[in-house]
Coordinates of C-alpha atoms and ligand atoms in Angstrom, one line a residue:
M1 CA 0.0 0.0 0.0
M2 CA 2.8 2.4 0.8
N3 CA 4.1 3.7 -2.4
N4 CA 7.7 4.9 -2.3
W5 CA 7.8 7.3 -5.2
L6 CA 4.9 9.2 -3.8
D7 CA 6.9 10.7 -0.9
Q8 CA 8.7 13.0 -3.3
A9 CA 6.1 13.3 -6.0
I10 CA 5.2 16.7 -7.2
F11 CA 2.5 16.7 -9.8
Y12 CA 1.8 18.8 -12.8
E13 CA -1.8 18.7 -14.1
I14 CA -2.2 18.8 -17.9
Y15 CA -5.5 19.6 -19.5
P16 CA -4.5 18.0 -22.9
Q17 CA -6.7 20.2 -25.0
S18 CA -4.8 23.3 -24.1
F19 CA -1.2 22.4 -23.4
C20 CA 0.6 22.0 -26.8
D21 CA -0.7 21.4 -30.3
S22 CA 1.8 19.5 -32.4
N23 CA -0.2 19.2 -35.6
A24 CA -1.7 22.6 -36.0
D25 CA -5.4 21.6 -35.6
G26 CA -5.9 24.1 -32.8
I27 CA -6.1 21.5 -30.0
G28 CA -3.4 20.1 -27.8
D29 CA -2.3 16.5 -28.3
L30 CA -0.1 13.7 -26.9
Q31 CA 2.8 14.5 -29.1
G32 CA 2.6 18.1 -28.0
I33 CA 2.8 16.9 -24.4
I34 CA 5.8 14.7 -25.3
Q35 CA 7.6 17.8 -26.7
K36 CA 7.1 19.6 -23.4
L37 CA 8.2 16.9 -21.0
D38 CA 11.5 18.7 -20.6
Y39 CA 9.7 21.8 -19.5
I40 CA 7.8 19.8 -16.8
C41 CA 11.1 18.3 -15.6
S42 CA 12.7 21.7 -15.6
L43 CA 10.1 22.9 -13.0
G44 CA 11.2 20.1 -10.8
C45 CA 7.9 18.2 -11.1
N46 CA 8.3 14.5 -11.4
A47 CA 4.7 13.4 -12.0
I48 CA 1.9 14.3 -14.3
W49 CA -1.9 14.0 -14.0
L50 CA -3.5 14.0 -17.5
N51 CA -7.2 14.8 -17.8
P52 CA -9.2 12.3 -19.8
C53 CA -7.9 11.6 -23.3
F54 CA -10.2 8.7 -24.3
T55 CA -12.7 8.5 -27.1
S56 CA -15.7 10.8 -26.3
P57 CA -18.2 13.1 -27.9
F58 CA -16.7 15.8 -25.6
K59 CA -19.8 17.2 -24.2
D60 CA -18.0 17.4 -20.8
A61 CA -14.4 17.8 -22.1
G62 CA -13.8 14.1 -22.1
Y63 CA -15.4 13.2 -18.8
D64 CA -18.1 11.6 -21.0
I65 CA -16.3 8.6 -22.3
S66 CA -17.6 6.5 -25.2
D67 CA -14.7 4.0 -25.3
Y68 CA -12.4 3.5 -22.3
Y69 CA -9.8 1.6 -24.3
T70 CA -8.9 4.0 -27.1
V71 CA -7.2 7.4 -27.1
A72 CA -9.5 10.1 -28.7
P73 CA -8.2 10.6 -32.3
R74 CA -7.8 14.3 -31.7
Y75 CA -5.1 13.5 -29.2
G76 CA -3.4 10.8 -31.2
T77 CA -3.4 7.0 -30.9
N78 CA -2.8 4.4 -28.2
E79 CA 0.7 4.1 -29.6
D80 CA 1.3 7.8 -28.8
M81 CA 0.1 7.2 -25.3
K82 CA 2.6 4.3 -25.0
Q83 CA 5.3 6.6 -26.2
L84 CA 4.3 9.2 -23.8
F85 CA 4.6 6.7 -20.9
E86 CA 8.0 5.6 -22.2
R87 CA 9.4 9.1 -22.7
A88 CA 8.0 10.3 -19.4
H89 CA 9.6 7.4 -17.6
K90 CA 12.9 8.0 -19.3
N91 CA 12.7 11.6 -17.9
G92 CA 11.9 10.3 -14.4
L93 CA 8.3 11.3 -14.6
H94 CA 5.3 9.2 -13.5
V95 CA 2.0 9.5 -15.3
L96 CA -1.5 9.3 -13.9
L97 CA -4.4 9.0 -16.2
D98 CA -7.9 10.1 -15.3
L99 CA -10.3 7.3 -14.5
V100 CA -14.0 8.1 -14.9
P101 CA -15.7 5.2 -13.1
G102 CA -19.0 6.7 -12.3
H103 CA -20.6 7.4 -15.7
T104 CA -20.1 7.1 -19.4
S105 CA -21.3 9.2 -22.3
C106 CA -24.8 8.3 -23.4
E107 CA -23.1 7.5 -26.7
H108 CA -21.2 4.6 -25.2
K109 CA -22.2 1.3 -26.8
W110 CA -22.9 -0.2 -23.3
F111 CA -25.6 2.5 -22.9
H112 CA -27.1 1.7 -26.3
E113 CA -27.3 -1.9 -25.3
S114 CA -28.6 -1.1 -21.9
C115 CA -31.5 0.9 -23.5
K116 CA -32.8 -2.1 -25.3
A117 CA -36.0 -3.8 -24.2
E118 CA -34.5 -7.2 -24.6
K119 CA -32.3 -8.4 -21.7
N120 CA -28.6 -8.5 -22.6
A121 CA -25.2 -8.3 -21.0
F122 CA -25.5 -4.6 -20.4
T123 CA -29.0 -4.4 -19.1
D124 CA -27.7 -3.9 -15.5
R125 CA -24.6 -1.9 -16.4
Y126 CA -26.4 1.4 -15.4
V127 CA -28.8 2.4 -12.7
W128 CA -32.3 2.0 -14.1
T129 CA -35.7 2.3 -12.5
D130 CA -38.4 -0.1 -13.6
S131 CA -40.7 2.4 -15.1
V132 CA -40.2 5.5 -17.2
W133 CA -42.6 7.3 -14.9
K134 CA -40.4 6.6 -11.9
E135 CA -37.4 8.8 -11.4
P136 CA -34.5 7.6 -9.2
A137 CA -34.9 9.9 -6.1
G138 CA -32.4 12.7 -5.8
M139 CA -30.3 11.7 -8.8
G140 CA -31.6 13.2 -12.0
C141 CA -32.2 10.9 -15.0
I142 CA -32.4 10.2 -18.7
R143 CA -35.9 9.2 -19.6
G144 CA -38.0 8.8 -22.7
I145 CA -35.3 7.8 -25.1
S146 CA -35.1 4.0 -24.5
E147 CA -37.1 1.1 -25.7
R148 CA -36.7 -0.2 -22.2
D149 CA -39.4 1.0 -19.8
G150 CA -37.3 2.8 -17.2
S151 CA -35.4 6.0 -16.3
C152 CA -31.7 5.9 -16.1
A153 CA -29.9 7.8 -13.2
V154 CA -27.3 10.3 -14.3
N155 CA -24.2 11.4 -12.3
F156 CA -23.3 14.9 -13.4
F157 CA -24.7 16.3 -16.7
S158 CA -27.8 14.8 -18.0
H159 CA -25.9 13.0 -20.8
Q160 CA -23.8 11.0 -18.3
P161 CA -25.7 7.9 -17.3
A162 CA -24.6 6.4 -14.0
L163 CA -22.8 3.1 -14.0
N164 CA -24.3 0.6 -11.7
Y165 CA -22.2 -0.4 -8.6
G166 CA -25.3 -1.1 -6.6
F167 CA -27.0 0.5 -3.6
Y168 CA -25.5 0.4 -0.2
Q169 CA -28.9 -0.3 1.3
P170 CA -31.4 -1.1 -1.5
D171 CA -35.0 -0.2 -0.6
P172 CA -36.9 -3.6 -0.6
A173 CA -40.0 -1.8 -1.9
E174 CA -38.0 -0.6 -5.0
K175 CA -37.0 -3.9 -6.7
W176 CA -34.9 -2.1 -9.3
Q177 CA -32.4 -1.0 -6.7
Q178 CA -29.7 -3.6 -6.8
S179 CA -27.3 -4.5 -4.0
M180 CA -23.5 -4.3 -4.4
T181 CA -23.3 -8.0 -4.6
D182 CA -25.8 -8.5 -7.4
E183 CA -24.5 -9.7 -10.8
G184 CA -24.9 -6.3 -12.6
P185 CA -22.8 -4.3 -10.1
K186 CA -20.2 -7.0 -9.8
A187 CA -19.8 -7.1 -13.6
T188 CA -19.4 -3.3 -13.7
L189 CA -16.7 -3.4 -11.1
E190 CA -14.8 -6.2 -12.9
E191 CA -15.0 -4.1 -16.1
L192 CA -13.5 -1.2 -14.2
K193 CA -10.6 -3.4 -13.2
N194 CA -10.2 -4.4 -16.8
I195 CA -9.9 -0.8 -17.9
M196 CA -7.3 -0.1 -15.2
R197 CA -5.4 -3.2 -16.1
F198 CA -5.3 -2.2 -19.8
W199 CA -3.7 1.2 -19.1
L200 CA -1.4 0.0 -16.3
R201 CA -0.1 -2.8 -18.5
M202 CA 0.6 -0.2 -21.2
G203 CA 2.8 1.8 -18.7
C204 CA 0.6 4.2 -16.8
D205 CA 1.5 4.7 -13.2
G206 CA -1.9 5.1 -11.7
F207 CA -5.1 7.1 -11.8
R208 CA -6.7 10.2 -10.6
V209 CA -10.3 9.0 -10.0
D210 CA -13.2 11.2 -11.0
M211 CA -16.0 11.6 -8.4
A212 CA -14.6 8.6 -6.6
G213 CA -16.9 9.1 -3.6
S214 CA -20.2 8.7 -5.4
L215 CA -20.2 5.3 -7.0
V216 CA -22.5 3.3 -4.7
K217 CA -25.9 4.8 -4.4
N218 CA -27.9 5.5 -1.2
D219 CA -24.6 5.6 0.6
P220 CA -24.7 8.8 2.7
D221 CA -21.7 7.9 4.9
G222 CA -19.7 6.4 2.0
K223 CA -19.5 3.0 3.6
G224 CA -20.4 1.0 0.5
T225 CA -18.1 3.1 -1.7
I226 CA -15.2 2.7 0.7
K227 CA -15.8 -1.1 0.5
L228 CA -15.8 -1.0 -3.3
W229 CA -12.5 0.8 -3.4
Q230 CA -11.0 -1.6 -0.9
N231 CA -11.9 -4.3 -3.3
V232 CA -10.0 -2.4 -6.0
R233 CA -7.1 -1.9 -3.6
H234 CA -6.8 -5.7 -3.2
F235 CA -6.7 -6.0 -7.0
L236 CA -4.0 -3.4 -7.3
D237 CA -2.0 -4.9 -4.4
D238 CA -2.0 -8.2 -6.2
E239 CA -1.4 -7.1 -9.8
F240 CA 0.0 -3.5 -9.8
P241 CA 1.4 -2.7 -6.3
A242 CA 3.3 0.4 -7.6
A243 CA 0.2 2.0 -9.0
A244 CA -0.7 5.3 -7.4
M245 CA -4.3 6.3 -6.7
V246 CA -5.6 9.8 -6.0
S247 CA -9.3 10.5 -5.5
E248 CA -11.5 13.3 -6.3
W249 CA -13.4 12.8 -3.1
G250 CA -12.6 15.7 -0.8
E251 CA -13.0 13.7 2.3
P252 CA -9.6 12.1 3.1
D253 CA -11.0 10.3 6.2
K254 CA -13.1 8.3 3.8
S255 CA -11.1 7.9 0.7
L256 CA -7.9 6.9 2.4
Q257 CA -9.8 4.2 4.2
G258 CA -10.8 3.0 0.8
G259 CA -7.2 2.4 -0.1
F260 CA -6.4 5.6 -2.0
H261 CA -2.9 6.9 -1.4
M262 CA -4.0 10.5 -1.7
D263 CA -7.1 12.6 -1.7
F264 CA -7.7 16.2 -3.0
L265 CA -9.0 19.0 -0.9
L266 CA -11.5 20.6 -3.3
H267 CA -13.7 23.6 -4.0
F268 CA -16.7 21.5 -2.7
G269 CA -17.0 19.4 0.4
P270 CA -16.2 20.0 4.0
S271 CA -12.5 21.0 3.6
H272 CA -12.7 24.8 3.7
Y273 CA -10.2 24.7 0.8
N274 CA -11.9 27.7 -0.7
D275 CA -11.1 29.8 2.4
L276 CA -7.5 29.8 1.2
F277 CA -7.7 31.2 -2.3
R278 CA -11.3 31.3 -3.6
C279 CA -13.8 33.1 -1.5
P280 CA -14.7 36.8 -1.1
E281 CA -11.9 37.3 1.4
P282 CA -9.3 34.5 0.8
F283 CA -6.7 34.1 3.5
F284 CA -3.9 34.5 1.0
S285 CA -5.2 37.8 -0.3
A286 CA -3.1 40.9 0.5
R287 CA -6.2 42.4 2.1
G288 CA -5.5 40.2 5.1
K289 CA -9.1 39.8 6.0
G290 CA -9.4 36.1 5.5
D291 CA -9.6 33.4 8.1
I292 CA -7.5 30.3 8.0
S293 CA -8.7 28.8 11.3
A294 CA -11.6 26.6 10.0
F295 CA -9.4 25.2 7.2
V296 CA -6.7 24.3 9.7
A297 CA -9.2 22.7 12.2
K298 CA -10.7 20.6 9.5
Y299 CA -7.3 19.8 8.0
L300 CA -6.0 18.6 11.4
D301 CA -9.0 16.4 11.9
S302 CA -8.6 14.7 8.5
Y303 CA -4.8 14.6 9.0
K304 CA -5.3 12.6 12.3
K305 CA -7.6 10.2 10.6
A306 CA -5.4 9.8 7.5
G307 CA -2.6 8.3 9.5
T308 CA 1.0 8.5 8.4
D309 CA 0.6 6.8 5.0
G310 CA -2.2 8.9 3.5
L311 CA -1.6 12.1 1.6
I312 CA -3.9 15.1 1.7
C313 CA -3.3 17.0 -1.5
I314 CA -3.9 20.8 -1.8
P315 CA -3.9 21.6 -5.5
S316 CA -3.0 25.1 -6.8
G317 CA -6.2 24.7 -8.8
N318 CA -7.7 22.5 -11.5
H319 CA -9.8 22.5 -14.6
D320 CA -13.0 22.9 -12.5
M321 CA -12.0 26.0 -10.5
D322 CA -11.2 29.6 -11.1
R323 CA -7.5 30.1 -11.8
L324 CA -5.4 30.8 -8.7
A325 CA -4.6 34.2 -10.2
H326 CA -8.3 35.2 -10.4
N327 CA -8.3 36.2 -6.8
L328 CA -4.6 36.6 -6.0
Q329 CA -2.0 38.7 -7.8
G330 CA 1.6 39.7 -7.5
D331 CA 3.2 38.8 -4.2
A332 CA 0.1 37.1 -2.9
L333 CA 0.6 34.4 -5.5
R334 CA 4.1 33.8 -4.4
I335 CA 3.1 33.4 -0.8
A336 CA 0.3 31.0 -1.9
F337 CA 3.0 28.9 -3.6
A338 CA 5.3 29.1 -0.6
F339 CA 2.3 27.5 1.3
L340 CA 1.4 25.0 -1.4
L341 CA 5.0 23.8 -1.7
S342 CA 5.7 23.5 2.0
M343 CA 2.6 21.7 3.1
P344 CA 2.4 17.9 3.5
G345 CA 0.7 15.8 0.8
A346 CA 1.7 15.7 -2.8
P347 CA 1.6 19.2 -4.5
F348 CA -0.4 19.5 -7.7
I349 CA 0.3 22.4 -9.9
Y350 CA -2.4 23.1 -12.5
Y351 CA -0.7 24.0 -15.9
G352 CA 0.0 27.7 -16.2
D353 CA -0.5 28.4 -12.5
E354 CA 3.2 28.5 -12.2
L355 CA 3.1 31.6 -14.4
G356 CA 0.1 33.1 -12.8
M357 CA -2.0 32.5 -15.9
N358 CA -5.2 34.5 -15.7
Y359 CA -8.8 33.3 -15.7
V360 CA -10.1 34.4 -19.1
E361 CA -13.3 36.3 -18.6
G362 CA -16.4 36.3 -20.8
L363 CA -15.8 33.1 -22.9
T364 CA -18.6 31.2 -24.4
S365 CA -18.7 27.7 -22.9
V366 CA -16.6 25.1 -24.7
E367 CA -17.4 21.4 -24.3
G368 CA -19.5 21.7 -21.1
G369 CA -17.0 24.0 -19.5
Y370 CA -19.4 26.9 -18.7
G371 CA -17.7 29.1 -16.0
R372 CA -14.8 26.6 -16.0
T373 CA -13.8 27.5 -19.6
G374 CA -11.8 30.6 -18.5
S375 CA -9.5 28.3 -16.5
R376 CA -8.8 26.1 -19.5
S377 CA -7.3 28.5 -22.0
P378 CA -4.2 27.6 -24.0
M379 CA -0.8 27.4 -22.2
Q380 CA 1.3 30.5 -22.9
W381 CA 4.7 29.5 -24.0
D382 CA 6.3 32.4 -25.7
D383 CA 5.6 35.5 -27.8
S384 CA 5.2 33.7 -31.2
V385 CA 1.9 33.1 -32.8
N386 CA -0.8 31.9 -30.4
A387 CA 1.7 32.2 -27.6
G388 CA 3.5 29.2 -29.0
F389 CA 0.6 26.9 -28.2
S390 CA -0.4 26.1 -31.8
T391 CA 0.3 27.3 -35.3
A392 CA -3.4 27.0 -36.3
A393 CA -5.3 30.2 -37.2
A394 CA -6.4 31.9 -34.0
E395 CA -10.1 31.3 -34.7
K396 CA -9.4 27.5 -34.8
L397 CA -8.1 27.3 -31.3
Y398 CA -10.0 25.1 -29.0
I399 CA -10.4 27.9 -26.5
P400 CA -9.3 31.5 -27.2
L401 CA -6.1 32.6 -25.6
D402 CA -5.9 35.2 -22.9
G403 CA -5.9 38.3 -25.1
S404 CA -4.1 40.5 -22.6
S405 CA -0.9 42.1 -23.9
E406 CA 0.5 41.6 -20.4
R407 CA -0.2 37.8 -20.4
P408 CA 2.6 35.9 -18.7
T409 CA 4.6 33.4 -20.8
V410 CA 7.2 30.8 -20.0
K411 CA 9.8 32.5 -22.1
K412 CA 9.4 35.9 -20.5
Q413 CA 9.4 34.5 -17.0
L414 CA 12.5 32.4 -17.6
Q415 CA 14.3 35.5 -18.5
E416 CA 13.2 37.4 -15.5
E417 CA 15.1 36.3 -12.4
S418 CA 12.4 37.4 -10.0
S419 CA 9.5 35.8 -11.9
L420 CA 6.8 33.6 -10.3
L421 CA 8.0 30.8 -12.4
N422 CA 11.5 31.1 -11.0
E423 CA 10.1 31.4 -7.5
V424 CA 8.1 28.2 -8.0
K425 CA 11.2 26.4 -9.3
Q426 CA 13.1 27.5 -6.3
L427 CA 10.4 26.4 -3.8
I428 CA 10.2 23.0 -5.6
A429 CA 14.0 22.6 -5.4
L430 CA 14.0 23.4 -1.7
R431 CA 11.2 20.9 -1.1
K432 CA 13.2 18.2 -2.8
A433 CA 16.4 19.0 -0.9
H434 CA 14.7 18.8 2.5
P435 CA 13.1 15.7 3.8
A436 CA 11.2 17.8 6.4
L437 CA 9.4 19.6 3.5
Q438 CA 8.4 16.4 1.7
N439 CA 5.0 14.7 1.3
H440 CA 4.9 12.5 4.4
A441 CA 6.9 14.7 6.8
R442 CA 4.8 15.8 9.8
I443 CA 3.2 19.1 10.4
K444 CA 2.5 21.0 13.5
F445 CA 0.7 24.4 13.3
L446 CA 2.2 27.0 15.6
Y447 CA -0.1 29.9 14.7
A448 CA -3.4 29.7 12.8
E449 CA -5.9 31.9 14.7
K450 CA -9.4 33.0 13.9
E451 CA -9.4 36.0 11.6
R452 CA -5.7 36.6 12.2
C453 CA -2.5 36.6 10.2
P454 CA 0.2 35.2 10.0
L455 CA 0.3 31.5 9.5
A456 CA 3.1 29.5 11.1
Y457 CA 3.9 25.8 11.1
L458 CA 6.7 23.3 11.7
R459 CA 7.5 20.5 9.3
S460 CA 9.6 17.7 10.6
S461 CA 11.3 14.6 9.4
E462 CA 13.5 12.3 11.3
N463 CA 16.5 14.6 11.1
E464 CA 15.3 18.1 10.7
T465 CA 12.6 20.6 11.6
I466 CA 11.7 23.5 9.4
L467 CA 9.7 26.5 10.5
V468 CA 7.5 28.0 7.9
L469 CA 6.3 31.6 8.3
L470 CA 3.7 33.2 6.0
N471 CA 2.3 36.6 6.1
P472 CA 0.1 37.2 3.0
S473 CA -1.4 40.5 4.3
N474 CA -0.2 43.9 3.3
Q475 CA 0.4 44.8 7.0
P476 CA 3.2 43.6 9.2
Q477 CA 2.0 40.9 11.6
S478 CA 3.3 39.3 14.7
F479 CA 2.6 36.3 16.9
P480 CA 4.0 34.9 20.2
C481 CA 7.0 32.7 19.4
E482 CA 10.2 31.9 21.5
L483 CA 12.0 30.0 18.7
T484 CA 15.4 31.2 17.7
L485 CA 15.7 31.7 14.0
T486 CA 19.0 30.2 13.0
E487 CA 19.5 28.8 9.6
E488 CA 17.4 30.6 6.9
L489 CA 16.5 28.4 3.9
Y490 CA 14.3 30.7 2.0
H491 CA 12.7 34.1 2.2
F492 CA 10.5 36.3 0.2
N493 CA 10.5 40.1 1.0
A494 CA 11.9 41.3 4.3
L495 CA 13.1 38.9 6.9
P496 CA 11.2 38.4 10.1
Q497 CA 12.4 39.9 13.4
S498 CA 12.4 38.4 16.8
K499 CA 11.4 40.7 19.7
D500 CA 10.1 40.4 23.2
G501 CA 9.0 36.8 22.8
K502 CA 7.3 37.6 19.5
L503 CA 8.1 37.1 15.8
L504 CA 7.4 40.1 13.6
L505 CA 6.7 39.3 10.0
A506 CA 7.0 42.0 7.3
K507 CA 4.0 42.6 5.1
Q508 CA 3.5 40.1 2.3
S509 CA 6.5 38.0 3.4
A510 CA 7.4 34.3 3.6
A511 CA 10.4 32.7 5.3
F512 CA 11.6 29.1 6.0
Y513 CA 14.1 28.3 8.7
R514 CA 15.8 25.1 9.7
L515 CA 15.8 24.9 13.5
R516 CA 18.6 23.6 15.6
P517 CA 17.9 20.0 16.7
Ligands
NOJ601 C1 -15.2 16.1 -12.1 C2 -14.4 16.6 -13.2 O1 -13.2 17.1 -12.7 C3 -15.2 17.5 -14.0 O2 -14.5 18.2 -14.9 C4 -16.3 16.8 -14.6 O3 -17.2 17.7 -15.3 C5 -17.2 16.0 -13.6 N1 -16.3 15.4 -12.6 C6 -18.0 14.9 -14.2 O4 -17.2 13.9 -14.6

């Protein structure tokens, strides 16, 4: 279960549509990603999470799969994927694919079969009621398009029928609700393992699992879903013990019990993740009006339950959230990264966040993106045509580029010593050089008070302890602290001062110190 490479893993999330277009059709592809592996390594990242790249009608950017076993032609072929795994491994990178176990596209052939009146191998692949007039309570459904007399539950958008893993406690009065041990749900789970086996054999190193907490229905405490993932864990332990699993669940106390190595804190769920960067007064904003205390209280609660093996991952963002730079600018972004790259858990950097790429306002929704579309615009590489993303005509781009003349690019920021990109690289290098800053090293919060700044914590491994001091606000801040600041490892803006049993932190500053043993 313990997975060695995860202790030092630093992930880079790639939204394949928007990363690099190698064949001038306006959309990113696998060969484009291969061309940019060196860039990812140069950041210091050593792992990639790739959003779905499987065959799909793309009504939800690929989270609506119509064939789990083939790469979508717009990204390339299965051979390209194999090459991506090989090249990544040669460069010391691990690759996680995105596994979407909860639903398919309604264009999947399983769903077409499942819609038929006559019983067949896929009749029970999805969650169907026994009458078109009966909707599955609380779930949303597809109805009125099948020969079969029933309504099919959906998971997210109404074109994403829910795969059937059974109900935790089926209602005996509703005969259509199957239990987890019925044949249909069991077959769905076995097929899921086949899909995982297929890509793991090809060379993938694990999966980010979409909506991992919602597979079993009528399962408010997640007990059935935890059991299901424990079953998958046994399969992986037997066949692919090195495979890494990260869940989109947002409740580490549950997901880690289910055998996941890592869980994300997300913009939904109980984690208070939004308090950090994405609420009207985020803690990391220079206004200094935010409150970190609820986040820390919940974090510590999950941290205790997660035990020493589980990783709680705090992403810089992802393809579903506003860009980090939407709410934070300038120095605030740097201090946010000093936090992200000094916390336990595996860091996940969403492509372009390392440059402070902007959320592009006012875009028409692309492939079910809606408000998320502005966070999915093309990567900004340089000052050539289309910022080096693609040589297609601008109107052919999958999503328009950030049109600002000030838009950050990799090229510009590499040249500028004090750029965010260089800061991020420096922070990553520091994390890699110090075991106390790595993924499993322990954390102890020293100061994280209600409606107060700064934030201070200790990270410690067997042989070292590092003090992290963060003051995102535009005012100097102090807190009671008797520690002697000896060996400075990193600082941003003015250094802290020690006075009368207090540490005084300059406005918008960050500093890391190694403490004497
Ligand atoms: C979560 C994914 O991150 C999101 O992009 C997608 O729309 C939903 N799950 C549905 O699969």
